Each structure stands twice: as C-alpha cells, then as structure tokens.
Coordinates of C-alpha atoms and ligand atoms in Angstrom, one line a residue:
X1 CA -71.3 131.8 35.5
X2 CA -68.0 133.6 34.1
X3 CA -67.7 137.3 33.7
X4 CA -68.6 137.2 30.3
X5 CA -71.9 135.2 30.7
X6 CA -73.3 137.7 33.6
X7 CA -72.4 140.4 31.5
X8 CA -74.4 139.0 28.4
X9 CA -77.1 137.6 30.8
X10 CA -77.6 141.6 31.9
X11 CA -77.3 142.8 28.3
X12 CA -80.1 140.3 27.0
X13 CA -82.6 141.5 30.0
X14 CA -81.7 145.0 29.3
X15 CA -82.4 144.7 25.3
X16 CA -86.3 143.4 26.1
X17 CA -87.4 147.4 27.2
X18 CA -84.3 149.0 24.3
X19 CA -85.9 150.4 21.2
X20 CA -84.2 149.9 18.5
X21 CA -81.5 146.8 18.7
X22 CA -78.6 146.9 16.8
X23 CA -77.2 144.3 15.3
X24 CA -73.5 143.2 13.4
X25 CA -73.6 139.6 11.9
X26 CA -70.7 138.2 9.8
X27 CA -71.6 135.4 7.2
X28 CA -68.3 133.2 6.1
X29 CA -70.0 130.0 5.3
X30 CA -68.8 129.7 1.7
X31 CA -66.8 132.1 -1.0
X32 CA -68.3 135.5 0.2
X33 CA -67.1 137.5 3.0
X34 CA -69.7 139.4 4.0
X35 CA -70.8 142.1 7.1
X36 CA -73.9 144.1 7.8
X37 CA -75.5 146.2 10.3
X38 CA -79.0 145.3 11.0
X39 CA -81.7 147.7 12.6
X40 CA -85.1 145.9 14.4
X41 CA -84.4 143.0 12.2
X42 CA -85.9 144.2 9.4
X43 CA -84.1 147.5 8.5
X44 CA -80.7 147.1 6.7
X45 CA -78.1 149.9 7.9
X46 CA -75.2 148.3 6.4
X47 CA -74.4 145.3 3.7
X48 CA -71.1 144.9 2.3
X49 CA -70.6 141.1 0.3
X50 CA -66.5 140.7 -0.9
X51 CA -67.0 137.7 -3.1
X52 CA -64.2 135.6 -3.8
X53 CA -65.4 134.2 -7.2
X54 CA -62.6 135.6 -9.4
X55 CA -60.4 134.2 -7.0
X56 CA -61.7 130.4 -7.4
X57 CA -62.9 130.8 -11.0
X58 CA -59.5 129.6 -12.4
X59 CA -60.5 125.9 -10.4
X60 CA -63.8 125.5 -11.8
X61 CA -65.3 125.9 -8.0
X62 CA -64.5 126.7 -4.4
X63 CA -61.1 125.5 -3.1
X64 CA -61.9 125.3 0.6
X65 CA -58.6 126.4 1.9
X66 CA -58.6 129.5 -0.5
X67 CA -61.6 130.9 1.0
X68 CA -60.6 130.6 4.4
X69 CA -57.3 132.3 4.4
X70 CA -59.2 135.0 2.4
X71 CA -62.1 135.0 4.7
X72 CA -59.5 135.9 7.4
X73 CA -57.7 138.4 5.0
X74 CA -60.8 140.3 4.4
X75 CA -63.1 139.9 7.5
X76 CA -61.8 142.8 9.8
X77 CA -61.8 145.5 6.3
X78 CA -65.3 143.9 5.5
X79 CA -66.7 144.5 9.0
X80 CA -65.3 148.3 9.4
X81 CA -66.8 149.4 6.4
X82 CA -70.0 147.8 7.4
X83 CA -69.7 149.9 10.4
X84 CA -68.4 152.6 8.4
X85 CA -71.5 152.3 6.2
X86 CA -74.0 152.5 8.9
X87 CA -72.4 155.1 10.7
X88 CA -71.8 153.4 13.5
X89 CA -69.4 152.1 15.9
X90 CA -68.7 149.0 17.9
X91 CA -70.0 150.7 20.7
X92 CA -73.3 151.1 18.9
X93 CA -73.5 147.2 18.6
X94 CA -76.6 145.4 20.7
X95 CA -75.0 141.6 19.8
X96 CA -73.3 139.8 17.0
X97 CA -74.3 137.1 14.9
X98 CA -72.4 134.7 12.8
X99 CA -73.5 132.1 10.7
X100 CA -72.5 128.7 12.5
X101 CA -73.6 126.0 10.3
X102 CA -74.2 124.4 7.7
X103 CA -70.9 125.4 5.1
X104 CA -67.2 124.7 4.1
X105 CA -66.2 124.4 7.9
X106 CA -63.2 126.1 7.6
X107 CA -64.6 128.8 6.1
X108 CA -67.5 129.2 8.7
X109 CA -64.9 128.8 12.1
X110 CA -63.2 131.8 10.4
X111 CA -66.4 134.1 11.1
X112 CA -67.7 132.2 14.1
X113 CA -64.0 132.9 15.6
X114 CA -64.1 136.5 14.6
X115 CA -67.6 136.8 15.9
X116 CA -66.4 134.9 19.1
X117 CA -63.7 137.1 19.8
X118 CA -65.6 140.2 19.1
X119 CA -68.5 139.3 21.6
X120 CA -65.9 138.6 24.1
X121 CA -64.1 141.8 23.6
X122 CA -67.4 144.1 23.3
X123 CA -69.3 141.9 26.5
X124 CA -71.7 141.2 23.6
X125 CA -74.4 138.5 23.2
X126 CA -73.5 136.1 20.6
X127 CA -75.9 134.3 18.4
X128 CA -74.7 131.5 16.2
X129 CA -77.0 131.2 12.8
X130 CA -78.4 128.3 10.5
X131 CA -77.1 129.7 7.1
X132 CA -80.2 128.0 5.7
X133 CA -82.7 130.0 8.2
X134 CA -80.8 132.7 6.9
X135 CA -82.1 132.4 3.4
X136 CA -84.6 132.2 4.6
X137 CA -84.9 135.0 6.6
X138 CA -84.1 137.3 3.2
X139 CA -87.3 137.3 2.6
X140 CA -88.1 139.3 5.9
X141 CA -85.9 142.4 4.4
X142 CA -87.8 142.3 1.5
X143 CA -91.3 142.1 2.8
X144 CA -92.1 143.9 5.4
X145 CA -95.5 142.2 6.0
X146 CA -94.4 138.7 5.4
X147 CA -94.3 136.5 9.0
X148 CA -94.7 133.0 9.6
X149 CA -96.6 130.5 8.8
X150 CA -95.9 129.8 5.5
X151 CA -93.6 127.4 3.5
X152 CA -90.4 127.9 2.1
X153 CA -88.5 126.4 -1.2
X154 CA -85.0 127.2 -0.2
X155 CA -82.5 126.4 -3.3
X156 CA -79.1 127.0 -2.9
X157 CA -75.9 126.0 -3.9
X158 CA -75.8 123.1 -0.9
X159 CA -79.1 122.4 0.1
X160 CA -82.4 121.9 -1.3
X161 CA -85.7 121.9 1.3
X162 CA -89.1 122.6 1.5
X163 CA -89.8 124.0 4.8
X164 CA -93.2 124.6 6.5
X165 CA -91.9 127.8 8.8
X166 CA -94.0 127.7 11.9
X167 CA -92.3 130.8 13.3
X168 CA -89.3 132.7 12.9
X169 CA -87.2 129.8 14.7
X170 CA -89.8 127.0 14.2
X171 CA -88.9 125.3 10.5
X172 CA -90.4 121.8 10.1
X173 CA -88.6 119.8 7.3
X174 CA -91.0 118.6 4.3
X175 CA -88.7 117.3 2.3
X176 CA -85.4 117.9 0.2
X177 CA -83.3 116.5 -2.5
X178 CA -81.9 113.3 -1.9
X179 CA -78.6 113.9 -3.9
X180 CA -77.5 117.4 -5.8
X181 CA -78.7 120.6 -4.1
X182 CA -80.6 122.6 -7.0
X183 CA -77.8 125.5 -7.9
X184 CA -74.9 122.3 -7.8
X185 CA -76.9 120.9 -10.6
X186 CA -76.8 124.0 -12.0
X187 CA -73.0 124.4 -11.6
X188 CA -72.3 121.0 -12.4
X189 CA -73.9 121.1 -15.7
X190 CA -72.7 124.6 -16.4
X191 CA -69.0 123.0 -16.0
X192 CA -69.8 120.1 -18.5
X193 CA -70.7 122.7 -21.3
X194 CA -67.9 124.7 -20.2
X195 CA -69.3 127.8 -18.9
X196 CA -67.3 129.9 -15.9
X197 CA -67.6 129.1 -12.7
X198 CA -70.6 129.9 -10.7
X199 CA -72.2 127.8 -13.5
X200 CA -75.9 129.2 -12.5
X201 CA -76.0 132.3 -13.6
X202 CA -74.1 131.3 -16.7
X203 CA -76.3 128.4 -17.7
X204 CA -79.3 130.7 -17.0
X205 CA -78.2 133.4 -19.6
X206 CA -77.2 130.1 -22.1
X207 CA -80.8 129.0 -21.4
X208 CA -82.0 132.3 -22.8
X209 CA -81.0 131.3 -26.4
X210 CA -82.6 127.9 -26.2
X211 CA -85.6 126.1 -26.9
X212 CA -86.5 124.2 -23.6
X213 CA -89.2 121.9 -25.1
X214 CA -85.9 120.6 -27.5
X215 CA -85.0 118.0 -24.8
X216 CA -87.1 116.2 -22.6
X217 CA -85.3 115.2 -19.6
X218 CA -86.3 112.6 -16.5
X219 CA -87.6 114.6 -13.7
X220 CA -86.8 113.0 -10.4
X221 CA -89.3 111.9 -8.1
X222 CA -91.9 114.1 -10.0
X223 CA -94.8 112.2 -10.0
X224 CA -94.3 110.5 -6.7
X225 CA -96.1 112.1 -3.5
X226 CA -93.5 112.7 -1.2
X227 CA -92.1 116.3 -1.2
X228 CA -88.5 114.7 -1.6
X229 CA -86.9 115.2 -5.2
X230 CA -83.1 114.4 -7.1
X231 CA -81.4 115.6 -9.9
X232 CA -79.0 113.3 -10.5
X233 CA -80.8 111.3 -12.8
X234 CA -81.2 114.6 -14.8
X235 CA -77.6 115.6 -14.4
X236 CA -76.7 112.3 -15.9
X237 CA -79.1 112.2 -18.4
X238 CA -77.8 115.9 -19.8
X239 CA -74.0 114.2 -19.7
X240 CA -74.8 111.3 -21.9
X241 CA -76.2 112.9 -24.5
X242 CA -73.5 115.6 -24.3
X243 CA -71.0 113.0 -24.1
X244 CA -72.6 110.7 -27.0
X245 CA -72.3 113.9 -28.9
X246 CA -69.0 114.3 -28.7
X247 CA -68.4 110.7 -29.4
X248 CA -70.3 111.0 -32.8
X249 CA -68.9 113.9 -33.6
X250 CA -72.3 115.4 -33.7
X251 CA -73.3 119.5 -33.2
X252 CA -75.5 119.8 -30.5
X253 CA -77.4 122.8 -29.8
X254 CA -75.8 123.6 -26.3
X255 CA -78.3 126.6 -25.7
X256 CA -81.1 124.1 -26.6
X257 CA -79.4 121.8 -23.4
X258 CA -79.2 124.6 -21.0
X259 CA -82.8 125.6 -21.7
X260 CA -83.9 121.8 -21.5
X261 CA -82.3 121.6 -18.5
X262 CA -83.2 124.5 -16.8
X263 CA -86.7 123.6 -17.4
X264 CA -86.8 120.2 -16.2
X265 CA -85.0 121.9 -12.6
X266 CA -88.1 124.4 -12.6
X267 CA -90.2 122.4 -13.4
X268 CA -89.5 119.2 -10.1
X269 CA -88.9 122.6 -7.9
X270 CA -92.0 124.3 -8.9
X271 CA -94.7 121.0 -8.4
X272 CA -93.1 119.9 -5.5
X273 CA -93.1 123.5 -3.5
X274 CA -97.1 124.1 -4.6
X275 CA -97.4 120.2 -3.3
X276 CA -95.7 121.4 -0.1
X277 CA -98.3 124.5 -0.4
X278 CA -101.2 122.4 -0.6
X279 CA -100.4 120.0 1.7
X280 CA -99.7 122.4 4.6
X281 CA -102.6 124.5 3.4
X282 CA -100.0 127.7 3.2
X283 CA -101.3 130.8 2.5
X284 CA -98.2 132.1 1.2
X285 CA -94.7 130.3 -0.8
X286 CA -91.2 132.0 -0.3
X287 CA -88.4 131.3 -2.2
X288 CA -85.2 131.2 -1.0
X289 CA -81.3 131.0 -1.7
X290 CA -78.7 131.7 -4.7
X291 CA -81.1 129.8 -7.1
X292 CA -83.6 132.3 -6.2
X293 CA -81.9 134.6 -8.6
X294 CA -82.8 132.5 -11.5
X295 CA -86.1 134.2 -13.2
X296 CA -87.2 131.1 -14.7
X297 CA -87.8 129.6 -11.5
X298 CA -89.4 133.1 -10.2
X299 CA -92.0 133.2 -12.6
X300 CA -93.0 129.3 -12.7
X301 CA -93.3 129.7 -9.4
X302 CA -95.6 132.9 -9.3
X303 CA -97.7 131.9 -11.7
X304 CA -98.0 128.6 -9.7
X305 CA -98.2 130.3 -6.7
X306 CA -101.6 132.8 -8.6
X307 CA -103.3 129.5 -10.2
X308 CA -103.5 128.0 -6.5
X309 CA -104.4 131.3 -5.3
X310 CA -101.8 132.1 -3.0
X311 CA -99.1 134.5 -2.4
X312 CA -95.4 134.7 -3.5
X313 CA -92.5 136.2 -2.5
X314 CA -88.7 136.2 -2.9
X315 CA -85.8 138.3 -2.0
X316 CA -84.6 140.9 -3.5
X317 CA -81.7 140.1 -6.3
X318 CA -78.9 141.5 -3.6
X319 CA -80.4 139.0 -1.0
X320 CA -80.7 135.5 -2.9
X321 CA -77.3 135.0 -3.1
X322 CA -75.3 134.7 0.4
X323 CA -74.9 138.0 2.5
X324 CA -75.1 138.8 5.9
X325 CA -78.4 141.2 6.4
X326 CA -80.4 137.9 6.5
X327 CA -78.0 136.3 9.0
X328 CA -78.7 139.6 10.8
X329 CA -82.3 139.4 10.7
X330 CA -82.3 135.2 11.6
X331 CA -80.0 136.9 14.4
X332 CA -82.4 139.3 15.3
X333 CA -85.4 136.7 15.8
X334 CA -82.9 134.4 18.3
X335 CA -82.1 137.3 20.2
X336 CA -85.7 138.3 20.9
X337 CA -86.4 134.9 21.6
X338 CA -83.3 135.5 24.5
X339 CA -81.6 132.9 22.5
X340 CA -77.7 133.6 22.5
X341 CA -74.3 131.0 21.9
X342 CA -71.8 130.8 24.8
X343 CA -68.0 130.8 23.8
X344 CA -68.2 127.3 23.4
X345 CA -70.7 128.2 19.8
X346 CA -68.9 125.8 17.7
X347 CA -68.9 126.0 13.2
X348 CA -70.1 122.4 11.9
X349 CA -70.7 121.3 8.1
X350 CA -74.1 120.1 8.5
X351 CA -77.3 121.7 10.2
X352 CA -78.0 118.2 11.7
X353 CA -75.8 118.9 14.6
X354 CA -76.0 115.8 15.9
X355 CA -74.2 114.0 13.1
Ligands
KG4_1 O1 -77.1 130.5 -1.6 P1 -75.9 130.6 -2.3 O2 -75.4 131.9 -2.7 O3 -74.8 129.8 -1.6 C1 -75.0 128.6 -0.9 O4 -75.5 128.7 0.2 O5 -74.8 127.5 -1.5 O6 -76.2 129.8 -3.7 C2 -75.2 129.7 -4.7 C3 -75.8 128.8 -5.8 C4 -74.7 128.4 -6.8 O7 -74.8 127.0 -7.1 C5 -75.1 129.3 -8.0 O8 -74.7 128.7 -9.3 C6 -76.6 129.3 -7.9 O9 -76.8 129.5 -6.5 N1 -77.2 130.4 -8.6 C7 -78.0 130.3 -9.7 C8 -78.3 131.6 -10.2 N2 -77.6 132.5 -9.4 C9 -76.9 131.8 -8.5 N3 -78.6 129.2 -10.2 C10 -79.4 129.3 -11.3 N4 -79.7 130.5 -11.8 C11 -79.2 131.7 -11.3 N5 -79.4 132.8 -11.9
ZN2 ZN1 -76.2 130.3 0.9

C-alpha cells in the first residue's frame, strides 16, 4: 500500500464516527462544467453549472474537443467558487467525487484528472461516479424522504433506462431504448425543424403551439411486453413527412409536428415506466435526467403514477439537467458504503465497463 492509499484507508475509517461529511464532486461528462459542495448527502452547500451551450450552438450539437479544452479552461474558476459559495475551503473537504463514466470521454478524463490530482494533493478519498446513478441520485436533493426501493425512468440526452433501484448503489436494469436516447430524439428532431441547439427545450416550447392529436406517429415497442422501447421509427417517421413536405411544396404545421411528436415520446416513456412500476410492484416512480425538464412528460407521468396509486417524484428544474450536487450525493452513498477509486480510477464512454 502507497502513501496515498494508507492515508485514504485512515480517512475512510475516521469518516464512519465524523458528523457531518463534506463533500466536493466535479461533473465534466458532457457540455457543462460543473462543481458543488455537498453536506450528508443530501444538503446542497454549493452548485455552480458553467454550460457551454452558446459555445457549441453555432455546430448544431457538442463538438467533443470544444468541451474538453473548455472543461479544462473553466474547471479550477468553477471549483473555487463552489468553495467560495459554500464557504469553505479545501481543507474543509471529507473526499472528492467525479463523475467517471458513461460521457464524451474526453470531456469526463478532464474532471476525473482534476479530481485525481486533487485527491492526491489533499490525501483525499476519491470516488469515481456513474453519471446515470447521478441522475438519479437528483432526486435524493429533492426529496428528503425518498430512499430506495423504487424504480426509475432516467431520460437523458445519452441514455434511456428503466431502473429498479434496490439501494442507493444497487440499480438492476429493466430495460432501455434500443437506439436513440429520449432527449437525442428530441434534439434530433428539434434540428430537422430547425430549432437551436439543445433541441429539447426548444421543441418543447414549439409543442406548446400545436395540436398533438394532428399526427399520429408509430410508437416503438409500445404494445410489446418487454420494458425495452426505440424511437427511431418515430424519428423517421416525423422526417418523411417533413421531408415529403418540402418536396410537394406543401405548408406543414410545424408546431402541429412538435406537439405530435412530443406526445408519441411521452406517451412509449410513460406506459413503459408504469409497466416497469407494476411489474416490480414499486411503490414509488422517479424520473430522472435533462428530459425530466420537459412538463409534458411530468404530468403524464403523475397522473400515471395517481391512477396506479403510487407516488412520483422528480428533481427539481436546476437538477434535471447535468450538475454536480447529484454526483455529490451518488458520491456520498459510495463513500458510506467505504467505497473509494484508487489513482488508477479511469474515465470510459460507456457504463458497461467491461466493453
Ligand atoms: O441529462 P442531460 O442534461 O445530459 C445528458 O446526460 O445527456 O440531458 C440533456 C438532454 C438533451 O438532449 C436535451 O435536449 C434534453 O435533455 N432536454 C429536454 C428538455 N430539457 C432538456 N428534452 C425535452 N424537453 C425539455 N424541456
Ligand atoms: Zn446527464
């Protein structure tokens, strides 16, 4: 055992009798570079987000290089004025955690690198996060009663899943989409009617003006009884009538599409989470991830959630999108599990690690 390692090992025993643990956690895993201070898990000190998106807006999406060099631009301001926020220094700090996977993996070795060299430095422990456990664990800041078991809809802009969480570090897959992720529908559709880049929000606010019975789109995997769905028989369906459109020369209500389309989304995400629900006999349904922003989903899903009899929760609109309080709270539940990352903690693209 190095230096390093006996010093966490000590600092791990030592935080099972401490009262309040504090933690820093850094989350680089896509266009925001974020910091926050977390308190017990639960209690958010500090969260700053620096998003990137006006910087990638003029390429219609994320430009992977771009958001590392800027990750490493603004990681060290982002991180001081988390500290600054909390009113705190370094030497406050119990242990840092970093989102390690899954993301644009130049992007996330920027923050696990920081993080890395920070532990080291400070004789921290280091805990390396799932990004999607993260989501996840938004809900935690946002409920203060909410604890596992109960089953998760996590839709972001990468990944899709229904999760049965066991416990705070138990998830057990139920299924996921088997192509688009539910907010890259969303952006992908958003950029084929021309709307700024992150299409989600956009499309949502387009929705608003439209009818969404005017278009009645296929709705992947629907019917079927596996908890897996797809949108890319939607997403292809709301191009060829755009495209044939065009070809005629024909005005089509574009407000009318985005509503259409929005609904059909809602609709696969909200039968197949209360199928998940009822399968796992959950008490409760969490949402989770930047799609978790969108109130059409919200409110499809709580009145599902009501007509099966069974609570709902999502985060708060400053945690659905990515930030670092939840990778602080994830953080938290390794740590008290005694689970911490050795320098070796490594950033991969996927959260099979294996692959
Ligand atoms: O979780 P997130 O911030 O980043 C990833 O981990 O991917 O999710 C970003 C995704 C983007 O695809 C964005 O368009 C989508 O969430 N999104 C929305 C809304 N707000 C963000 N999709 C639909 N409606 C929204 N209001
Ligand atoms: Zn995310």
């Amino acid at each position: 055992m190095n230096a390093y390692d006996s010093m966490v090992a000590q600092k791990l025993n030592a935080l099972k009798s401490k009262r309040d643990v504090i933690v820093l956690a850094i989350e680089t895993s896509c266009d925001e570079t974020a910091a926050a201070v977390v308190k017990n898990g639960r209690q958010v000190l500090s969260s700053i987000v620096y998003s990137q998106i006006p910087i990638h807006q003029k390429y219609g999406g994320v430009v992977p290089e771009i958001a590392s060099r800027n990750h490493v631009q603004k990681l060290t301001p982002t991180v001081e004025q988390a500290l600054a926020d909390a009113g705190l220094t370094f030497s406050d700090i119990d242990a840092v955690a970093v989102t390690a996977y899954p993301g644009l993996v130049g992007a996330l070795l920027t923050g696990v690198s920081y993080a890395k060299g920070l532990a080291y430095s400070l004789s921290l422990p280091l805990i390396g996060v799932d990004h999607i456990m993260g989501h996840v664990a938004a809900n935690y800041l946002s409920h203060e009663e909410l604890a596992p078991p109960f089953t998760a809809l996590v839709a972001s802009g990468g990944h899709s899943h229904i999760f049965a969480v066991n416990d705070y570090l138990d998830f057990e897959l139920l299924g996921s989409t088997r192509d688009d992720a539910a907010g890259e529908a969303f952006d992908k559709i958003a950029r084929v009617l021309g709307l700024a880049y992150p299409g989600g929000p956009e499309l949502e606010k387009l929705a608003a003006k439209g009818d969404p019975g005017a278009f009645v789109f296929p709705m992947g995997f629907n019917s079927g009884k596996g908890l897996d769905f797809s949108f890319s028989g939607l997403k292809t369906a709301v191009i060829n009538i755009l495209h044939t459109a065009k070809q005629r020369g024909e005005l089509i209500n574009e407000a009318d599409i985005a509503a259409s389309f929005q609904a059909a989304v809602v609709s696969v995400l909200t039968q197949k989470a209360i199928m998940a629900v009822k399968q796992q006999n959950s008490r409760v349904l969490a949402l989770a991830g930047g799609v978790s922003a969108n109130k059409t989903l919200v409110s499809s899903l709580e009145n599902a959630a009501r007509e099966a009899g069974i609570s709902f929760v999502c985060p708060e609109w400053k945690y659905c999108g990515d930030n670092a309080a939840m990778i602080g709270c994830a953080g938290y539940y390794s740590l008290l599990a005694g689970q911490a990352d050795g320098l070796d903690l490594n950033a991969t693209a996927r959260r099979d690690r294996s692959r």
